[in-house]
Coordinates of C-alpha atoms and ligand atoms in Angstrom, one line a residue:
X28 CA 101.4 110.5 75.1
X29 CA 103.9 112.7 76.2
X30 CA 107.0 113.3 73.9
X31 CA 109.5 112.2 76.3
X32 CA 107.6 108.2 76.4
X33 CA 108.6 107.4 73.0
X34 CA 112.1 106.7 74.0
X35 CA 112.9 103.4 75.0
X36 CA 114.1 103.3 79.2
X37 CA 116.3 101.2 81.5
X38 CA 117.1 101.2 84.9
X39 CA 118.0 98.5 87.8
X40 CA 115.2 97.9 89.2
X41 CA 115.8 96.0 92.6
X42 CA 116.9 98.0 95.7
X43 CA 120.8 99.1 96.0
X44 CA 122.6 97.0 98.0
X45 CA 123.8 93.8 97.7
X46 CA 121.6 91.0 97.0
X47 CA 121.3 87.5 95.9
X48 CA 120.1 88.8 92.4
X49 CA 119.6 91.8 91.0
X50 CA 117.5 92.9 87.7
X51 CA 117.8 95.5 85.3
X52 CA 114.6 96.2 83.2
X53 CA 114.5 97.8 79.8
X54 CA 111.4 98.9 78.1
X55 CA 110.3 100.8 75.0
X56 CA 108.1 100.1 71.7
X57 CA 110.8 97.9 69.9
X58 CA 113.7 96.2 71.8
X59 CA 114.3 93.9 69.5
X60 CA 117.4 95.7 68.3
X61 CA 119.0 95.8 71.8
X62 CA 118.4 92.6 72.3
X63 CA 120.0 91.7 69.0
X64 CA 123.2 93.9 70.1
X65 CA 123.4 91.9 73.3
X66 CA 123.2 88.4 72.3
X67 CA 123.9 86.2 70.1
X68 CA 121.1 84.4 69.9
X69 CA 117.3 85.0 69.6
X70 CA 115.2 85.4 72.8
X71 CA 111.9 83.2 73.4
X72 CA 109.1 85.6 74.4
X73 CA 108.5 84.9 77.7
X74 CA 110.7 82.3 78.6
X75 CA 114.0 82.1 80.8
X76 CA 117.0 82.2 78.7
X77 CA 120.4 81.6 80.8
X78 CA 123.3 82.8 79.0
X79 CA 126.5 85.1 79.6
X80 CA 126.1 89.0 79.2
X81 CA 129.3 90.0 77.9
X82 CA 130.4 93.5 77.6
X83 CA 131.4 95.0 74.3
X84 CA 134.9 93.5 73.8
X85 CA 133.4 90.4 74.4
X86 CA 134.4 89.7 77.9
X87 CA 131.6 88.1 80.3
X88 CA 130.5 90.6 83.0
X89 CA 128.2 87.7 84.9
X90 CA 125.8 85.1 83.4
X91 CA 122.2 85.2 84.4
X92 CA 118.9 84.9 83.1
X93 CA 117.3 87.1 80.4
X94 CA 113.3 87.5 79.7
X95 CA 111.7 88.9 76.8
X96 CA 108.0 90.1 76.9
X97 CA 107.3 91.4 73.5
X98 CA 104.6 94.1 73.4
X99 CA 101.8 94.4 74.5
X100 CA 102.2 91.5 76.9
X101 CA 104.3 92.8 79.7
X102 CA 104.2 95.3 82.9
X103 CA 104.5 98.8 80.8
X104 CA 102.6 97.3 77.7
X105 CA 105.6 97.9 75.7
X106 CA 108.5 95.2 75.0
X107 CA 110.3 94.5 77.7
X108 CA 113.4 93.3 78.6
X109 CA 114.7 92.1 81.9
X110 CA 118.0 90.9 82.6
X111 CA 118.6 89.0 86.4
X112 CA 122.2 88.9 87.5
X113 CA 123.9 88.8 90.4
X114 CA 122.7 91.5 93.1
X115 CA 126.1 93.3 93.2
X116 CA 126.1 97.0 92.9
X117 CA 129.1 97.1 90.4
X118 CA 128.3 93.9 88.5
X119 CA 124.6 95.5 87.5
X120 CA 126.2 98.9 87.1
X121 CA 128.6 97.2 84.4
X122 CA 125.3 95.6 82.9
X123 CA 123.6 98.7 82.8
X124 CA 126.3 101.0 81.0
X125 CA 126.2 97.7 78.3
X126 CA 123.0 98.2 77.7
X127 CA 123.2 101.7 77.7
X128 CA 126.2 101.5 75.0
X129 CA 124.2 98.7 73.2
X130 CA 121.1 100.9 72.8
X131 CA 122.4 104.1 72.3
X132 CA 121.7 104.5 68.7
X133 CA 118.1 103.8 69.4
X134 CA 118.0 106.1 71.9
X135 CA 118.0 104.2 75.1
X136 CA 118.2 106.6 78.2
X137 CA 117.8 105.8 81.9
X138 CA 114.4 105.3 83.5
X139 CA 113.0 108.7 85.7
X140 CA 111.2 107.5 88.8
X141 CA 107.8 105.6 88.0
X142 CA 108.3 105.8 84.6
X143 CA 107.7 101.9 84.2
X144 CA 104.5 102.4 86.1
X145 CA 103.2 105.4 84.3
X146 CA 103.9 103.6 81.0
X147 CA 101.8 100.6 82.5
X148 CA 99.1 103.7 82.9
X149 CA 99.3 105.0 79.4
X150 CA 99.0 101.9 78.3
X151 CA 96.1 100.8 79.8
X152 CA 97.5 98.2 81.5
X153 CA 96.7 100.0 84.9
X154 CA 94.4 102.8 85.9
X155 CA 95.8 105.4 87.9
X156 CA 94.0 104.3 91.2
X157 CA 95.8 101.2 90.5
X158 CA 99.4 102.6 89.6
X159 CA 99.1 104.2 92.9
X160 CA 99.1 101.2 94.6
X161 CA 101.9 99.6 93.4
X162 CA 103.8 102.8 95.0
X163 CA 101.6 102.1 98.3
X164 CA 102.5 98.0 98.2
X165 CA 106.1 99.2 98.2
X166 CA 106.1 101.8 101.0
X167 CA 103.5 99.8 102.9
X168 CA 104.7 100.1 107.0
X169 CA 102.1 97.4 108.2
X170 CA 100.9 94.1 107.1
X171 CA 97.3 95.9 106.9
X172 CA 98.5 98.7 104.5
X173 CA 100.1 95.7 102.3
X174 CA 96.9 93.4 102.0
X175 CA 94.4 96.7 101.7
X176 CA 97.0 98.2 99.1
X177 CA 97.4 94.7 97.7
X178 CA 93.6 95.1 97.6
X179 CA 93.6 97.9 95.6
X180 CA 96.3 96.8 93.1
X181 CA 94.0 94.0 92.1
X182 CA 91.4 96.9 90.9
X183 CA 88.6 96.1 94.3
X184 CA 88.9 100.2 94.7
X185 CA 88.7 101.0 91.0
X186 CA 85.9 98.3 90.1
X187 CA 83.6 100.3 92.9
X188 CA 84.5 103.5 91.6
X189 CA 83.8 102.6 88.0
X190 CA 80.1 100.5 88.8
X191 CA 79.4 104.6 91.0
X192 CA 80.4 105.7 88.2
X193 CA 77.8 104.1 85.3
X194 CA 75.1 104.1 87.5
X195 CA 75.7 107.8 87.2
X196 CA 76.4 107.7 83.8
X197 CA 73.0 106.1 83.5
X198 CA 71.1 108.6 85.7
X199 CA 72.5 111.3 83.4
X200 CA 71.7 110.0 80.0
X201 CA 68.1 110.1 81.9
X202 CA 67.9 113.5 82.9
X203 CA 69.4 114.7 79.7
X204 CA 67.0 113.2 77.6
X205 CA 64.1 114.8 79.0
X206 CA 65.7 118.4 78.7
X207 CA 64.8 117.6 75.4
X208 CA 61.2 116.9 76.0
X209 CA 59.5 119.4 78.6
X210 CA 56.4 119.0 78.6
X211 CA 57.0 115.2 79.8
X212 CA 59.9 115.7 82.1
X213 CA 58.8 115.2 85.3
X214 CA 56.6 112.5 84.7
X215 CA 59.1 110.5 83.2
X216 CA 61.9 111.0 85.6
X217 CA 59.4 109.6 88.2
X218 CA 58.6 106.4 86.7
X219 CA 62.0 105.9 86.2
X220 CA 62.8 106.3 90.1
X221 CA 65.6 109.0 89.1
X222 CA 65.4 110.5 92.7
X223 CA 65.1 106.9 94.4
X224 CA 68.4 106.2 92.2
X225 CA 69.9 109.5 93.0
X226 CA 69.8 108.9 96.6
X227 CA 71.2 105.0 96.5
X228 CA 74.1 106.6 94.5
X229 CA 74.6 109.4 97.0
X230 CA 74.2 106.9 100.1
X231 CA 76.9 104.4 98.4
X232 CA 79.3 107.3 97.5
X233 CA 79.4 107.9 101.3
X234 CA 79.8 104.4 102.1
X235 CA 83.4 104.3 99.8
X236 CA 84.4 107.6 101.3
X237 CA 84.2 106.4 104.9
X238 CA 86.3 103.5 103.8
X239 CA 88.7 105.5 101.6
X240 CA 88.9 107.5 104.4
X241 CA 90.2 104.4 106.5
X242 CA 92.1 103.2 103.8
X243 CA 94.3 106.4 103.7
X244 CA 94.8 106.4 107.5
X245 CA 96.2 103.0 106.6
X246 CA 98.7 104.8 104.5
X247 CA 99.3 107.6 106.4
X248 CA 99.1 106.7 110.0
X249 CA 98.6 109.6 112.6
X250 CA 101.3 111.4 114.0
X251 CA 101.8 111.7 118.2
X252 CA 103.9 114.0 119.6
X253 CA 104.9 113.3 123.3
X254 CA 105.3 116.7 125.3
X255 CA 105.3 117.4 128.8
X256 CA 108.2 118.9 131.7
X257 CA 111.6 117.3 131.9
X258 CA 111.6 113.8 133.9
X259 CA 107.9 113.4 133.1
X260 CA 108.9 110.0 131.1
X261 CA 108.1 111.0 128.1
X262 CA 111.0 109.1 126.5
X263 CA 109.6 105.8 128.9
X264 CA 106.0 105.7 127.4
X265 CA 108.3 106.0 123.7
X266 CA 110.0 103.1 124.7
X267 CA 107.2 101.4 126.4
X268 CA 104.9 101.6 123.1
X269 CA 107.7 100.4 120.9
X270 CA 108.6 97.1 123.2
X271 CA 112.5 98.6 122.9
X272 CA 114.7 100.9 124.5
X273 CA 115.3 104.0 121.5
X274 CA 115.5 106.6 123.8
X275 CA 117.5 107.1 126.3
X276 CA 115.6 107.3 130.0
X277 CA 117.5 108.5 132.9
X278 CA 116.9 110.6 136.0
X279 CA 118.5 113.8 134.9
X280 CA 116.2 116.1 134.0
X281 CA 117.0 117.3 129.8
X282 CA 118.2 113.8 129.0
X283 CA 115.8 114.0 125.8
X284 CA 117.5 117.1 123.1
X285 CA 116.9 115.7 119.9
X286 CA 113.3 114.5 118.4
X287 CA 113.5 110.7 118.7
X288 CA 110.9 109.4 116.2
X289 CA 109.7 105.5 116.0
X290 CA 106.7 104.0 113.9
X291 CA 104.6 101.4 115.7
X292 CA 101.4 100.1 114.9
X293 CA 98.6 99.8 116.5
X294 CA 95.9 97.1 114.7
X295 CA 97.8 97.8 111.6
X296 CA 97.2 101.6 111.8
X297 CA 101.1 103.2 111.8
X298 CA 101.3 105.2 114.4
X299 CA 104.2 107.8 114.2
X300 CA 105.3 108.2 117.8
X301 CA 107.7 111.6 118.6
X302 CA 109.4 111.9 121.7
X303 CA 110.8 115.4 122.1
X304 CA 112.9 117.6 124.7
X305 CA 111.2 118.3 127.7
X306 CA 109.7 121.6 127.9
X307 CA 111.5 124.1 130.2
X308 CA 113.2 127.8 130.4
X309 CA 116.4 126.8 130.9
X310 CA 119.2 124.9 129.7
X311 CA 122.4 125.3 127.2
X312 CA 122.0 126.2 123.4
X313 CA 121.4 122.6 123.0
X314 CA 118.5 122.2 125.0
X315 CA 117.1 124.8 123.8
X316 CA 117.4 124.5 120.2
X317 CA 115.5 120.7 121.3
X318 CA 112.7 123.0 122.9
X319 CA 111.9 124.6 119.6
X320 CA 111.5 121.3 117.7
X321 CA 109.8 120.2 120.5
X322 CA 107.0 123.1 119.6
X323 CA 107.6 122.2 116.3
X324 CA 106.3 118.5 116.4
X325 CA 103.6 120.1 118.8
X326 CA 101.9 122.2 116.2
X327 CA 102.3 119.5 113.7
X328 CA 101.0 116.5 115.7
X329 CA 97.6 114.6 115.3
X330 CA 97.6 114.4 118.5
X331 CA 100.4 115.1 121.8
X332 CA 100.2 113.2 124.8
X333 CA 100.7 116.0 127.5
X334 CA 102.7 114.1 130.1
X335 CA 102.2 114.9 133.7
X336 CA 104.2 113.4 136.5
X337 CA 101.9 111.8 139.2
X338 CA 104.7 112.4 142.1
X339 CA 105.1 115.4 141.2
X340 CA 102.3 117.6 141.4
X341 CA 101.2 119.6 143.5
X342 CA 104.5 121.5 143.9
X343 CA 104.6 124.8 143.1
X344 CA 107.3 125.2 140.6
X345 CA 106.2 122.4 139.3
X346 CA 102.3 123.5 138.4
X347 CA 103.6 126.9 137.7
X348 CA 105.7 125.3 134.8
X349 CA 103.2 123.1 133.8
X350 CA 100.8 125.7 133.4
X351 CA 102.5 128.0 131.1
X352 CA 102.9 124.8 128.7
X353 CA 99.2 124.2 128.7
X354 CA 99.1 127.9 128.0
X355 CA 101.0 127.2 124.8
X356 CA 99.7 124.4 123.4
X357 CA 97.2 124.6 120.3
X358 CA 93.8 124.9 120.7
X359 CA 91.2 122.2 120.1
X360 CA 90.8 121.7 116.1
X361 CA 87.4 121.5 114.2
X362 CA 87.3 117.9 114.5
X363 CA 87.8 117.5 118.6
X364 CA 90.5 117.8 121.6
X365 CA 94.2 116.8 120.1
X366 CA 95.4 117.1 123.3
X367 CA 95.7 114.1 125.8
X368 CA 96.4 114.5 129.3
X369 CA 99.1 111.6 130.4
X370 CA 99.4 111.1 134.0
X371 CA 102.8 108.9 134.1
X372 CA 104.2 107.2 137.2
X373 CA 100.6 105.8 138.1
X374 CA 103.0 102.8 139.8
X375 CA 104.3 105.4 142.0
X376 CA 101.7 107.9 142.9
X377 CA 97.9 107.1 142.8
X378 CA 95.6 110.0 140.8
X379 CA 92.6 111.0 143.3
X380 CA 90.1 111.0 140.0
X381 CA 90.7 111.6 136.5
X382 CA 89.2 114.9 135.8
X383 CA 86.0 114.8 133.5
X384 CA 86.1 118.3 131.7
X385 CA 85.3 116.6 128.5
X386 CA 88.4 116.3 127.5
X387 CA 91.1 112.9 127.3
X388 CA 92.7 112.2 130.5
X389 CA 94.6 108.8 131.8
X390 CA 96.4 108.1 134.2
X391 CA 99.6 105.0 133.2
X392 CA 102.9 103.5 133.9
X393 CA 105.8 103.4 131.5
X394 CA 107.4 100.6 134.0
X395 CA 104.4 98.0 134.7
X396 CA 102.5 98.6 131.5
X397 CA 99.3 99.9 132.9
X398 CA 97.2 101.8 130.7
X399 CA 98.8 101.4 127.5
X400 CA 96.4 99.5 126.5
X401 CA 93.7 102.1 127.0
X402 CA 96.2 104.8 125.7
X403 CA 96.2 102.7 122.6
X404 CA 92.2 102.5 121.8
X405 CA 92.3 106.3 122.7
X406 CA 94.8 106.5 120.1
X407 CA 92.9 105.0 117.4
X408 CA 89.6 106.8 118.4
X409 CA 91.8 110.0 117.9
X410 CA 92.7 108.9 114.7
X411 CA 89.3 108.0 113.8
X412 CA 89.6 104.1 113.0
X413 CA 86.6 102.2 113.4
X414 CA 87.0 99.7 110.9
X415 CA 88.7 95.9 110.6
X416 CA 91.4 96.2 108.2
X417 CA 90.1 93.3 106.4
X418 CA 88.0 94.3 102.7
X419 CA 89.7 97.7 103.2
X420 CA 91.1 99.2 100.1
X421 CA 94.4 101.7 100.6
X422 CA 93.4 105.3 99.2
X423 CA 95.3 108.5 99.2
X424 CA 94.6 112.4 100.2
X425 CA 93.8 112.8 96.3
X426 CA 91.1 109.8 96.6
X427 CA 89.3 111.2 99.6
X428 CA 89.5 114.6 98.5
X429 CA 87.7 113.2 94.9
X430 CA 84.9 111.9 97.0
X431 CA 84.2 114.6 98.8
X432 CA 83.6 116.4 95.9
X433 CA 81.6 113.6 93.8
X434 CA 79.8 114.2 96.9
X435 CA 79.2 117.6 97.7
X436 CA 77.9 117.7 93.7
X437 CA 75.5 114.9 95.0
X438 CA 74.6 116.5 97.2
X439 CA 73.4 119.7 95.3
X440 CA 71.4 117.5 92.9
X441 CA 69.8 116.1 95.9
X442 CA 68.4 119.5 96.8
X443 CA 67.5 120.3 93.1
X444 CA 65.9 117.2 92.6
X445 CA 63.6 117.3 95.7
X446 CA 62.5 121.1 94.8
X447 CA 58.9 121.8 94.0
X448 CA 59.7 123.2 90.9
X449 CA 63.6 121.2 89.9
X450 CA 65.3 123.4 87.2
X451 CA 66.7 119.8 85.4
X452 CA 69.5 121.2 83.2
X453 CA 71.1 122.4 86.9
X454 CA 70.4 119.3 88.1
X455 CA 72.5 117.8 84.7
X456 CA 75.0 120.0 85.6
X457 CA 75.6 118.9 88.7
X458 CA 75.5 114.9 87.9
X459 CA 78.0 115.8 85.2
X460 CA 80.7 117.6 87.8
X461 CA 79.9 114.6 90.0
X462 CA 81.4 112.2 87.6
X463 CA 84.3 114.0 86.4
X464 CA 85.2 114.3 90.5
X465 CA 84.7 110.2 90.5
X466 CA 86.3 110.0 87.4
X467 CA 89.4 111.9 88.4
X468 CA 90.2 108.8 90.9
X469 CA 90.9 106.2 87.9
X470 CA 92.3 108.7 86.3
X471 CA 90.0 109.4 83.1
X472 CA 90.4 113.2 83.8
X473 CA 93.8 114.0 84.8
X474 CA 96.3 116.3 84.1
X475 CA 99.6 115.9 83.0
X476 CA 100.8 118.5 85.9
X477 CA 99.5 115.6 88.4
X478 CA 100.6 112.6 86.7
X479 CA 104.2 114.0 87.0
X480 CA 103.6 114.5 90.2
X481 CA 101.9 110.8 91.3
X482 CA 104.9 109.2 89.7
X483 CA 107.5 111.5 90.5
X484 CA 107.6 109.9 93.5
X485 CA 108.0 106.3 92.9
X486 CA 111.2 105.0 92.9
X487 CA 113.3 104.8 90.1
X488 CA 113.2 101.2 88.5
X489 CA 109.7 100.9 89.4
Ligands
LIG5 N1 108.4 104.3 138.8 C1 108.3 104.6 137.3 N2 109.5 105.8 137.3 C2 109.5 105.8 135.5 C3 108.1 105.8 134.9 N3 107.9 106.0 133.5 C4 109.6 107.3 133.8 N4 110.1 106.6 134.9 C5 111.5 107.4 135.4 O1 111.3 108.8 135.5 C6 113.0 109.2 135.0 C7 112.8 110.2 133.9 O2 112.0 109.1 132.5 P1 112.6 109.7 131.0 O3 111.9 108.7 130.3 O4 113.8 109.9 130.8 O5 111.9 111.1 131.4 P2 111.7 112.4 129.8 O6 110.3 113.2 130.1 O7 112.2 111.7 128.5 O8 112.6 113.2 130.5 P3 113.3 114.3 129.5 O9 114.1 113.8 128.2 O10 114.8 114.6 130.7 O11 112.4 115.5 129.3 C8 113.9 108.2 134.6 O12 114.3 107.6 136.2 C9 112.8 107.2 134.6 O13 113.2 105.6 135.1 C10 107.0 104.9 135.7 O14 106.1 104.7 134.9 N5 107.1 104.5 136.7
LIG6 MG1 113.5 111.9 127.5

C-alpha cells in the first residue's frame, strides 16, 4: 500500500450546496482516538446515535447522527466514522474543521478525490472494475447508463472476467505441463481437447468485448455536430431533438455565434449534440471566431450532420458556398462515413429524390418533426449501438482495450495451436499474455500510475 494511505482522512461526502442532510466521513486504521476526542460517550458499532456535535469550547455546532463502522466491516475496509448533520455549507465546514482539529494529533488530513474508494479497492472491498463503476454510477447521464453501472458495481462484469481468467489459467496449466513431457505432448493436449477449449474461450472473449463496447457507448455516448451554412435550420434541429428551446432561432443568417450543446438520449445512449455557427466567409470578428470553433467541433465529432436547405438549393451562390464547405469536411474514417446529409425544411420544399451514393442522406422538418425518428435511428446505427440496454454492464475505453489485447493474444495462440507442428512454448507465452491483459480489467496487474489516474477523476469524498 502506498505510504499516503496510512493517514486517516476526512471529507464532506455530500455534494456542495445546501441540502436537508450533509455527511462528513472519516476513514483510518484506528479512529477510536477521534471518536473519543469528539464525543463524551462511546459509539455502538453500526448503530445510529443522535448527539450534539460540539466545538472545542463545548459550544453546539449542530445535532445529528453519528455512525461508527469498525474495520473491516465498512466501505473502505478501515474504521469509518460518518457524521450526519444539517446540509448547510457553513455547518459542514465547521464540523469538518472541528474533526480536523480533534484528529490533528493522529495525523487526520483531508481526503483526496476518490481516496475512500481507492482504499476500498486496496483493502479488497471492490476490484478495479467495480471501483470505476462507483464513479460511473454517480456520473451516469441516462437511466440505462445508471442501470448498467449498477450491474458492474455488483460484480456482474468482474464475474465474467474472472470466469474467463480461470478458464485461461487451467488451459495454461495444461499446456505448461506438457512442456515438461515433450514426448507425449500432442497426444495429451488432444485428449484434453485443448484446442476446443481455446476456441471456446476465444469466442466468449469476443462476446464480452462486444458487450463492453456497448457499455462504453452508454458511458461515453457519441458526439454529433450540426453544421452548414447560416439559416439552414441547425438551431431549429437542435431544439427539435432536445424538445426544448435551447438555441435562439431567427430568420437572420448568423444567429448562432457560439457553440450551443445539449445531451439528449436515444434509447438510453447519451448523444451530445453541438449546434454551431453557420459556416460562411463573411461576418464580423465574433462570427469568425464562432466559425473557427465550428470547424474544431466538426473535426472532433463522431458524426457530422451537414444540413442543406431544401428551399435554397439550386441558387448559384448557395450551391457554391456549399461546395466550399463540402470540400473541407473530414474524409470518411476507416469504420465508415461519418457525414450525414440532412435536407432541412422538408415541410416547405419537396426533395426530388435522395441520393443513393452510398452515403447517408435524409430529409426532415424541424417544424413538423417529420424525419426525426429516421435520424435518431441512423445516429444509433452510426454509434454502433445494437443492443438493448438490459443485461449490459458499463465499461470504459480501458476495459475495451484490455479485452481487445486479450483477443489479439488468443488469436495468435489459436494460429499456433492449429499449425501442423505447434511450438508449445510460444503457445504458452501467448496464453500468459492473454491472461495478463484480461487481469488488468479487475486490477490484478495494475501500476500505481494507472490507479492514481483512475481515482484522481473521482469526486472528493467518494
Ligand atoms: N418551415 C420551416 N422553417 C424552418 C425549419 N427549420 C428552420 N426553419 C426556419 O429557418 C430559419 C433559420 O433557422 P435556424 O434554426 O436559426 O437556422 P441556423 O442554421 O441555426 O442559422 P444560423 O444560426 O444563422 O447559422 C428560422 O426562421 C426557422 O424558423 C423547418 O423545418 N421548417
Ligand atoms: Mg443557429
